[in-house]
């Protein structure tokens, strides 16, 4: 006599044989079999298949519910159907008949069965990523389940980030956190901090790719609030690009005053504020000028020198100021100072170790190296800045020469190395012309300048460096004519900003019986200077004043000179030379006609062509060309 199992198997096979050709007969076999053997999985599953193939969503849902409730963990066929169902739910936008069937059948399942299907799948899946996706699906279908299940999902995400950080970070910030933001679960501090660090890393990569940074920072502050809620922290301020950074700093100080030493809350709030300020600084260091992205470099400003010795050269313990040289100088300086405040706080004993680990975990190395170098310059730590410069490998030679020159000026007096950097800078001037800057020199206080890498600003800085080194010699006894003449050439960029120096030069010229102005017919094109020289020459007629022009030391003159061959040419005021007056007027007219020439190009050429003479003025040496020019 056949056993129960054999009878059950026979009925199932008959139903399977007739399923395609005669579904009604197949269903009759199944109904009979279910009556005889109500607890047989094969019969219940075959009944489900008949309803599935007939696209009877409601009846199929009843069969599926019965199977899922009575045989949850035992049969491969059931798990295949559950996987097909969950895959269809994860891709509801697909329009295949199979997907459509599962989606519609799911809607006829009871909520309890629906939830149990998700939990059974999560508990029996061996793939971490698959479980993550099922959790997300379940939270979408059953939002309240996130209250109890979110911690487990977040642990899975943290575990997955060890092997596939990019993928799991994206899932965390784009899918999971938005689902739990209204009621974040309580987490251990370690896990919450790990999740925030990973989210921060994700958004920083977006920021560095020049995507919408405002949205990225809005999301970073939102994640910070969520993680803070997980750990019961006092809320920080929401992000707004219109909020002054002082407001964020004051809030941080307020939280710091009520927190224990080394508080994780202060660590993460301060780190976020530091990176936000640092990003603002780095971003604003580039400005669109003449259809080109022009970088700005932090350099040492010039201190006005006074012959009376007003004490302005005495080193001050106060931090330097920032000169308002460009339209973005205020914003740049604020971002830099806020980043510096946070950096100093985070490098105190209570935070330094944890902060250093955070910095290693985040993709900030290029920003940090630039910031630390600028910070060393700001505080006047020249040796530290030199060491940091050696570690910065991505800079252009132009920027490096400019920074070396700035460090050179920081020590108070330009050396031969600084002068070599000037020659190097002038040989690599960019195409963008730009404009001359205001407030490059200040009196009585060390100050910093954000210098745009334009032709005008770079030449202006190089000229300022030379003038700052030479101007003191004007007040020394027996100042040479050549030095005074060369200073007049350089002063064509600086007349309005250093009137006293120009007045002193002309005062010395007036005191002399003769003056060798070798640069007049080549490099002096400023109308005010030419008129003053004409006035001196005309007013000294009774004193037999002689104006001598000697050969140019290098370069080719761009206008007729008063030098003839290698002989000096003297133009006196008493008519010793009958054509002197007309000749002098001819020279001045020629130079005035050149007044619209580009003075930036003129002075760049002057320094490059006359560098040997300038080096002799500054350093008292006369060396071969190859010992002056940087190789």
mmCIF file of C-alpha atoms in Angstrom, residues 270-518:
data_model
loop_
_atom_site.group_PDB
_atom_site.id
_atom_site.type_symbol
_atom_site.label_atom_id
_atom_site.label_comp_id
_atom_site.label_asym_id
_atom_site.label_seq_id
_atom_site.Cartn_x
_atom_site.Cartn_y
_atom_site.Cartn_z
ATOM 1 C CA UNK A 270 35.282 72.354 16.290
ATOM 2 C CA UNK A 271 36.605 70.023 13.584
ATOM 3 C CA UNK A 272 33.574 70.705 11.401
ATOM 4 C CA UNK A 273 33.919 74.447 11.898
ATOM 5 C CA UNK A 274 37.651 74.247 11.158
ATOM 6 C CA UNK A 275 37.106 72.408 7.867
ATOM 7 C CA UNK A 276 34.286 74.778 6.907
ATOM 8 C CA UNK A 277 36.518 77.810 7.503
ATOM 9 C CA UNK A 278 39.459 76.115 5.800
ATOM 10 C CA UNK A 279 37.350 75.357 2.742
ATOM 11 C CA UNK A 280 36.184 78.966 2.610
ATOM 12 C CA UNK A 281 39.805 80.078 2.736
ATOM 13 C CA UNK A 282 41.075 77.690 0.067
ATOM 14 C CA UNK A 283 38.072 78.325 -2.219
ATOM 15 C CA UNK A 284 38.395 82.106 -2.030
ATOM 16 C CA UNK A 285 42.114 81.981 -2.748
ATOM 17 C CA UNK A 286 41.044 81.765 -6.393
ATOM 18 C CA UNK A 287 39.253 84.632 -8.088
ATOM 19 C CA UNK A 288 38.068 85.117 -11.655
ATOM 20 C CA UNK A 289 40.103 87.934 -13.226
ATOM 21 C CA UNK A 290 40.069 88.717 -16.945
ATOM 22 C CA UNK A 291 38.493 85.341 -17.789
ATOM 23 C CA UNK A 292 41.163 83.448 -15.864
ATOM 24 C CA UNK A 293 41.164 81.740 -12.450
ATOM 25 C CA UNK A 294 43.802 83.656 -10.518
ATOM 26 C CA UNK A 295 45.243 82.255 -7.301
ATOM 27 C CA UNK A 296 46.099 84.438 -4.320
ATOM 28 C CA UNK A 297 49.175 83.817 -2.199
ATOM 29 C CA UNK A 298 49.630 85.019 1.375
ATOM 30 C CA UNK A 299 52.824 87.095 1.589
ATOM 31 C CA UNK A 300 54.554 89.466 3.954
ATOM 32 C CA UNK A 301 53.500 93.087 3.525
ATOM 33 C CA UNK A 302 55.895 96.018 3.564
ATOM 34 C CA UNK A 303 56.366 98.194 6.641
ATOM 35 C CA UNK A 304 56.886 101.866 5.966
ATOM 36 C CA UNK A 305 60.263 103.037 7.205
ATOM 37 C CA UNK A 306 60.786 106.426 8.756
ATOM 38 C CA UNK A 307 64.196 108.125 9.057
ATOM 39 C CA UNK A 308 63.096 109.578 12.388
ATOM 40 C CA UNK A 309 63.011 106.082 13.871
ATOM 41 C CA UNK A 310 59.484 105.958 15.303
ATOM 42 C CA UNK A 311 59.934 102.435 16.664
ATOM 43 C CA UNK A 312 57.956 100.785 13.901
ATOM 44 C CA UNK A 313 60.740 98.269 13.335
ATOM 45 C CA UNK A 314 60.599 96.892 16.878
ATOM 46 C CA UNK A 315 59.053 93.402 16.646
ATOM 47 C CA UNK A 316 55.518 93.349 18.019
ATOM 48 C CA UNK A 317 54.048 90.488 20.029
ATOM 49 C CA UNK A 318 50.654 91.172 18.456
ATOM 50 C CA UNK A 319 49.550 89.070 15.475
ATOM 51 C CA UNK A 320 49.832 90.807 12.104
ATOM 52 C CA UNK A 321 46.975 92.553 10.372
ATOM 53 C CA UNK A 322 45.636 91.844 6.896
ATOM 54 C CA UNK A 323 45.842 94.578 4.290
ATOM 55 C CA UNK A 324 42.690 95.184 2.278
ATOM 56 C CA UNK A 325 44.457 94.926 -1.059
ATOM 57 C CA UNK A 326 41.706 93.245 -3.116
ATOM 58 C CA UNK A 327 37.931 92.857 -2.998
ATOM 59 C CA UNK A 328 38.199 89.387 -1.495
ATOM 60 C CA UNK A 329 40.785 90.279 1.151
ATOM 61 C CA UNK A 330 38.184 90.748 3.946
ATOM 62 C CA UNK A 331 36.489 87.405 3.256
ATOM 63 C CA UNK A 332 39.806 85.609 2.892
ATOM 64 C CA UNK A 333 41.214 87.012 6.116
ATOM 65 C CA UNK A 334 38.076 86.144 8.103
ATOM 66 C CA UNK A 335 38.047 82.551 6.864
ATOM 67 C CA UNK A 336 41.771 82.208 7.584
ATOM 68 C CA UNK A 337 41.487 83.621 11.114
ATOM 69 C CA UNK A 338 38.521 81.414 11.981
ATOM 70 C CA UNK A 339 40.376 78.351 10.720
ATOM 71 C CA UNK A 340 43.390 79.429 12.786
ATOM 72 C CA UNK A 341 41.239 79.795 15.921
ATOM 73 C CA UNK A 342 39.817 76.299 15.510
ATOM 74 C CA UNK A 343 43.232 74.851 14.690
ATOM 75 C CA UNK A 344 44.746 76.289 17.858
ATOM 76 C CA UNK A 345 41.879 74.927 19.987
ATOM 77 C CA UNK A 346 42.076 71.481 18.408
ATOM 78 C CA UNK A 347 45.830 71.293 18.921
ATOM 79 C CA UNK A 348 45.625 71.769 22.674
ATOM 80 C CA UNK A 349 46.507 68.750 24.805
ATOM 81 C CA UNK A 350 42.885 67.737 25.355
ATOM 82 C CA UNK A 351 42.089 67.336 21.626
ATOM 83 C CA UNK A 352 45.370 66.963 19.740
ATOM 84 C CA UNK A 353 45.600 63.161 19.573
ATOM 85 C CA UNK A 354 41.994 62.578 18.454
ATOM 86 C CA UNK A 355 42.088 65.529 16.080
ATOM 87 C CA UNK A 356 45.269 64.244 14.427
ATOM 88 C CA UNK A 357 43.610 60.867 13.841
ATOM 89 C CA UNK A 358 40.597 62.583 12.313
ATOM 90 C CA UNK A 359 42.791 64.564 9.934
ATOM 91 C CA UNK A 360 44.507 61.370 8.770
ATOM 92 C CA UNK A 361 41.099 59.826 8.003
ATOM 93 C CA UNK A 362 39.910 62.746 5.868
ATOM 94 C CA UNK A 363 41.095 63.727 2.338
ATOM 95 C CA UNK A 364 42.440 67.108 3.417
ATOM 96 C CA UNK A 365 46.197 66.812 2.914
ATOM 97 C CA UNK A 366 46.531 69.460 0.120
ATOM 98 C CA UNK A 367 44.443 71.978 2.060
ATOM 99 C CA UNK A 368 46.222 71.313 5.341
ATOM 100 C CA UNK A 369 49.732 71.707 3.913
ATOM 101 C CA UNK A 370 48.791 75.045 2.315
ATOM 102 C CA UNK A 371 47.088 76.239 5.505
ATOM 103 C CA UNK A 372 49.937 75.239 7.814
ATOM 104 C CA UNK A 373 52.459 77.047 5.623
ATOM 105 C CA UNK A 374 50.326 80.195 5.615
ATOM 106 C CA UNK A 375 49.807 79.855 9.367
ATOM 107 C CA UNK A 376 53.569 79.686 9.930
ATOM 108 C CA UNK A 377 54.007 82.845 7.823
ATOM 109 C CA UNK A 378 51.210 84.572 9.728
ATOM 110 C CA UNK A 379 52.822 83.881 13.097
ATOM 111 C CA UNK A 380 56.291 84.712 11.789
ATOM 112 C CA UNK A 381 57.655 81.183 12.266
ATOM 113 C CA UNK A 382 60.183 81.353 9.453
ATOM 114 C CA UNK A 383 62.043 78.100 10.181
ATOM 115 C CA UNK A 384 58.810 76.140 10.383
ATOM 116 C CA UNK A 385 57.590 77.695 7.119
ATOM 117 C CA UNK A 386 60.837 76.692 5.376
ATOM 118 C CA UNK A 387 60.397 73.119 6.550
ATOM 119 C CA UNK A 388 56.752 73.030 5.447
ATOM 120 C CA UNK A 389 57.681 74.433 2.051
ATOM 121 C CA UNK A 390 60.051 71.537 1.498
ATOM 122 C CA UNK A 391 57.097 69.158 1.981
ATOM 123 C CA UNK A 392 54.858 70.991 -0.513
ATOM 124 C CA UNK A 393 55.486 69.293 -3.844
ATOM 125 C CA UNK A 394 52.558 70.498 -5.972
ATOM 126 C CA UNK A 395 53.436 74.180 -6.186
ATOM 127 C CA UNK A 396 54.554 76.024 -9.297
ATOM 128 C CA UNK A 397 58.039 77.509 -9.344
ATOM 129 C CA UNK A 398 56.449 80.976 -9.541
ATOM 130 C CA UNK A 399 54.553 80.461 -6.281
ATOM 131 C CA UNK A 400 57.592 78.935 -4.620
ATOM 132 C CA UNK A 401 59.794 81.884 -5.606
ATOM 133 C CA UNK A 402 57.170 84.308 -4.308
ATOM 134 C CA UNK A 403 56.925 82.478 -0.993
ATOM 135 C CA UNK A 404 60.699 82.360 -0.581
ATOM 136 C CA UNK A 405 60.822 86.102 -1.255
ATOM 137 C CA UNK A 406 58.099 86.654 1.347
ATOM 138 C CA UNK A 407 60.016 84.584 3.914
ATOM 139 C CA UNK A 408 63.104 86.555 3.047
ATOM 140 C CA UNK A 409 61.317 89.840 3.708
ATOM 141 C CA UNK A 410 59.936 88.476 6.966
ATOM 142 C CA UNK A 411 63.395 88.503 8.476
ATOM 143 C CA UNK A 412 63.521 92.279 8.010
ATOM 144 C CA UNK A 413 65.917 92.781 5.141
ATOM 145 C CA UNK A 414 66.001 91.224 1.688
ATOM 146 C CA UNK A 415 69.039 89.038 1.042
ATOM 147 C CA UNK A 416 70.655 87.949 -2.205
ATOM 148 C CA UNK A 417 68.366 84.895 -2.173
ATOM 149 C CA UNK A 418 65.339 87.173 -2.116
ATOM 150 C CA UNK A 419 66.734 89.224 -4.999
ATOM 151 C CA UNK A 420 67.292 86.047 -6.995
ATOM 152 C CA UNK A 421 63.644 85.163 -6.408
ATOM 153 C CA UNK A 422 62.602 88.538 -7.823
ATOM 154 C CA UNK A 423 64.479 87.782 -11.043
ATOM 155 C CA UNK A 424 62.896 84.353 -11.170
ATOM 156 C CA UNK A 425 59.393 85.785 -10.678
ATOM 157 C CA UNK A 426 59.887 88.366 -13.407
ATOM 158 C CA UNK A 427 60.974 85.642 -15.808
ATOM 159 C CA UNK A 428 57.723 83.723 -15.212
ATOM 160 C CA UNK A 429 55.096 86.468 -15.143
ATOM 161 C CA UNK A 430 51.589 85.227 -16.065
ATOM 162 C CA UNK A 431 49.531 86.582 -18.965
ATOM 163 C CA UNK A 432 46.747 88.032 -16.780
ATOM 164 C CA UNK A 433 47.450 91.737 -16.337
ATOM 165 C CA UNK A 434 45.339 92.537 -13.278
ATOM 166 C CA UNK A 435 45.519 95.826 -11.390
ATOM 167 C CA UNK A 436 47.823 97.557 -8.963
ATOM 168 C CA UNK A 437 46.975 96.991 -5.303
ATOM 169 C CA UNK A 438 46.334 99.415 -2.487
ATOM 170 C CA UNK A 439 47.744 99.190 1.036
ATOM 171 C CA UNK A 440 50.826 97.159 0.164
ATOM 172 C CA UNK A 441 52.766 99.186 2.740
ATOM 173 C CA UNK A 442 51.558 100.085 6.221
ATOM 174 C CA UNK A 443 53.165 102.090 8.961
ATOM 175 C CA UNK A 444 53.944 100.831 12.434
ATOM 176 C CA UNK A 445 52.626 97.266 12.296
ATOM 177 C CA UNK A 446 53.507 94.014 10.593
ATOM 178 C CA UNK A 447 50.821 93.021 8.101
ATOM 179 C CA UNK A 448 49.974 90.337 5.545
ATOM 180 C CA UNK A 449 48.872 90.661 1.918
ATOM 181 C CA UNK A 450 46.823 88.296 -0.231
ATOM 182 C CA UNK A 451 48.686 88.775 -3.489
ATOM 183 C CA UNK A 452 46.920 87.779 -6.736
ATOM 184 C CA UNK A 453 49.186 86.082 -9.261
ATOM 185 C CA UNK A 454 48.793 88.758 -11.928
ATOM 186 C CA UNK A 455 51.516 90.653 -13.790
ATOM 187 C CA UNK A 456 50.681 93.951 -12.094
ATOM 188 C CA UNK A 457 50.576 92.610 -8.540
ATOM 189 C CA UNK A 458 53.722 90.511 -8.911
ATOM 190 C CA UNK A 459 55.773 93.336 -10.416
ATOM 191 C CA UNK A 460 54.396 95.700 -7.780
ATOM 192 C CA UNK A 461 55.506 93.305 -5.028
ATOM 193 C CA UNK A 462 58.969 92.858 -6.524
ATOM 194 C CA UNK A 463 59.362 96.624 -6.925
ATOM 195 C CA UNK A 464 58.197 97.143 -3.357
ATOM 196 C CA UNK A 465 60.756 94.650 -2.082
ATOM 197 C CA UNK A 466 63.600 96.471 -3.844
ATOM 198 C CA UNK A 467 62.411 99.913 -2.747
ATOM 199 C CA UNK A 468 62.081 98.771 0.869
ATOM 200 C CA UNK A 469 65.739 97.678 0.739
ATOM 201 C CA UNK A 470 67.063 100.775 -1.068
ATOM 202 C CA UNK A 471 64.989 103.569 0.459
ATOM 203 C CA UNK A 472 67.044 103.748 3.664
ATOM 204 C CA UNK A 473 70.213 104.403 1.693
ATOM 205 C CA UNK A 474 68.714 107.704 0.510
ATOM 206 C CA UNK A 475 69.207 109.030 4.043
ATOM 207 C CA UNK A 476 72.810 107.896 4.265
ATOM 208 C CA UNK A 477 75.685 110.293 3.481
ATOM 209 C CA UNK A 478 76.968 110.468 -0.116
ATOM 210 C CA UNK A 479 74.089 108.555 -1.644
ATOM 211 C CA UNK A 480 75.150 107.813 -5.282
ATOM 212 C CA UNK A 481 73.407 109.476 -8.202
ATOM 213 C CA UNK A 482 72.781 106.126 -9.804
ATOM 214 C CA UNK A 483 70.917 104.825 -6.758
ATOM 215 C CA UNK A 484 68.715 107.932 -6.687
ATOM 216 C CA UNK A 485 68.002 107.624 -10.403
ATOM 217 C CA UNK A 486 67.129 103.954 -10.146
ATOM 218 C CA UNK A 487 64.824 104.670 -7.216
ATOM 219 C CA UNK A 488 63.055 107.309 -9.293
ATOM 220 C CA UNK A 489 62.418 104.676 -11.956
ATOM 221 C CA UNK A 490 60.985 102.269 -9.389
ATOM 222 C CA UNK A 491 58.930 105.009 -7.722
ATOM 223 C CA UNK A 492 56.814 105.335 -10.873
ATOM 224 C CA UNK A 493 54.583 102.634 -9.351
ATOM 225 C CA UNK A 494 54.606 104.177 -5.920
ATOM 226 C CA UNK A 495 54.498 107.958 -6.192
ATOM 227 C CA UNK A 496 51.259 108.558 -4.336
ATOM 228 C CA UNK A 497 51.990 105.988 -1.627
ATOM 229 C CA UNK A 498 55.495 107.190 -0.759
ATOM 230 C CA UNK A 499 55.605 110.923 -1.304
ATOM 231 C CA UNK A 500 58.253 111.443 1.367
ATOM 232 C CA UNK A 501 60.758 109.211 -0.408
ATOM 233 C CA UNK A 502 60.257 110.980 -3.737
ATOM 234 C CA UNK A 503 60.610 114.376 -2.049
ATOM 235 C CA UNK A 504 63.843 113.257 -0.384
ATOM 236 C CA UNK A 505 65.285 112.092 -3.727
ATOM 237 C CA UNK A 506 64.514 115.398 -5.416
ATOM 238 C CA UNK A 507 65.820 117.298 -2.411
ATOM 239 C CA UNK A 508 69.169 115.538 -2.764
ATOM 240 C CA UNK A 509 69.260 116.220 -6.515
ATOM 241 C CA UNK A 510 68.673 119.927 -5.924
ATOM 242 C CA UNK A 511 71.556 120.066 -3.470
ATOM 243 C CA UNK A 512 74.038 118.836 -6.068
ATOM 244 C CA UNK A 513 75.893 120.797 -8.734
ATOM 245 C CA UNK A 514 75.441 117.963 -11.167
ATOM 246 C CA UNK A 515 73.383 114.825 -11.338
ATOM 247 C CA UNK A 516 73.931 111.675 -13.374
ATOM 248 C CA UNK A 517 70.459 110.510 -14.461
ATOM 249 C CA UNK A 518 71.435 107.655 -16.744
#
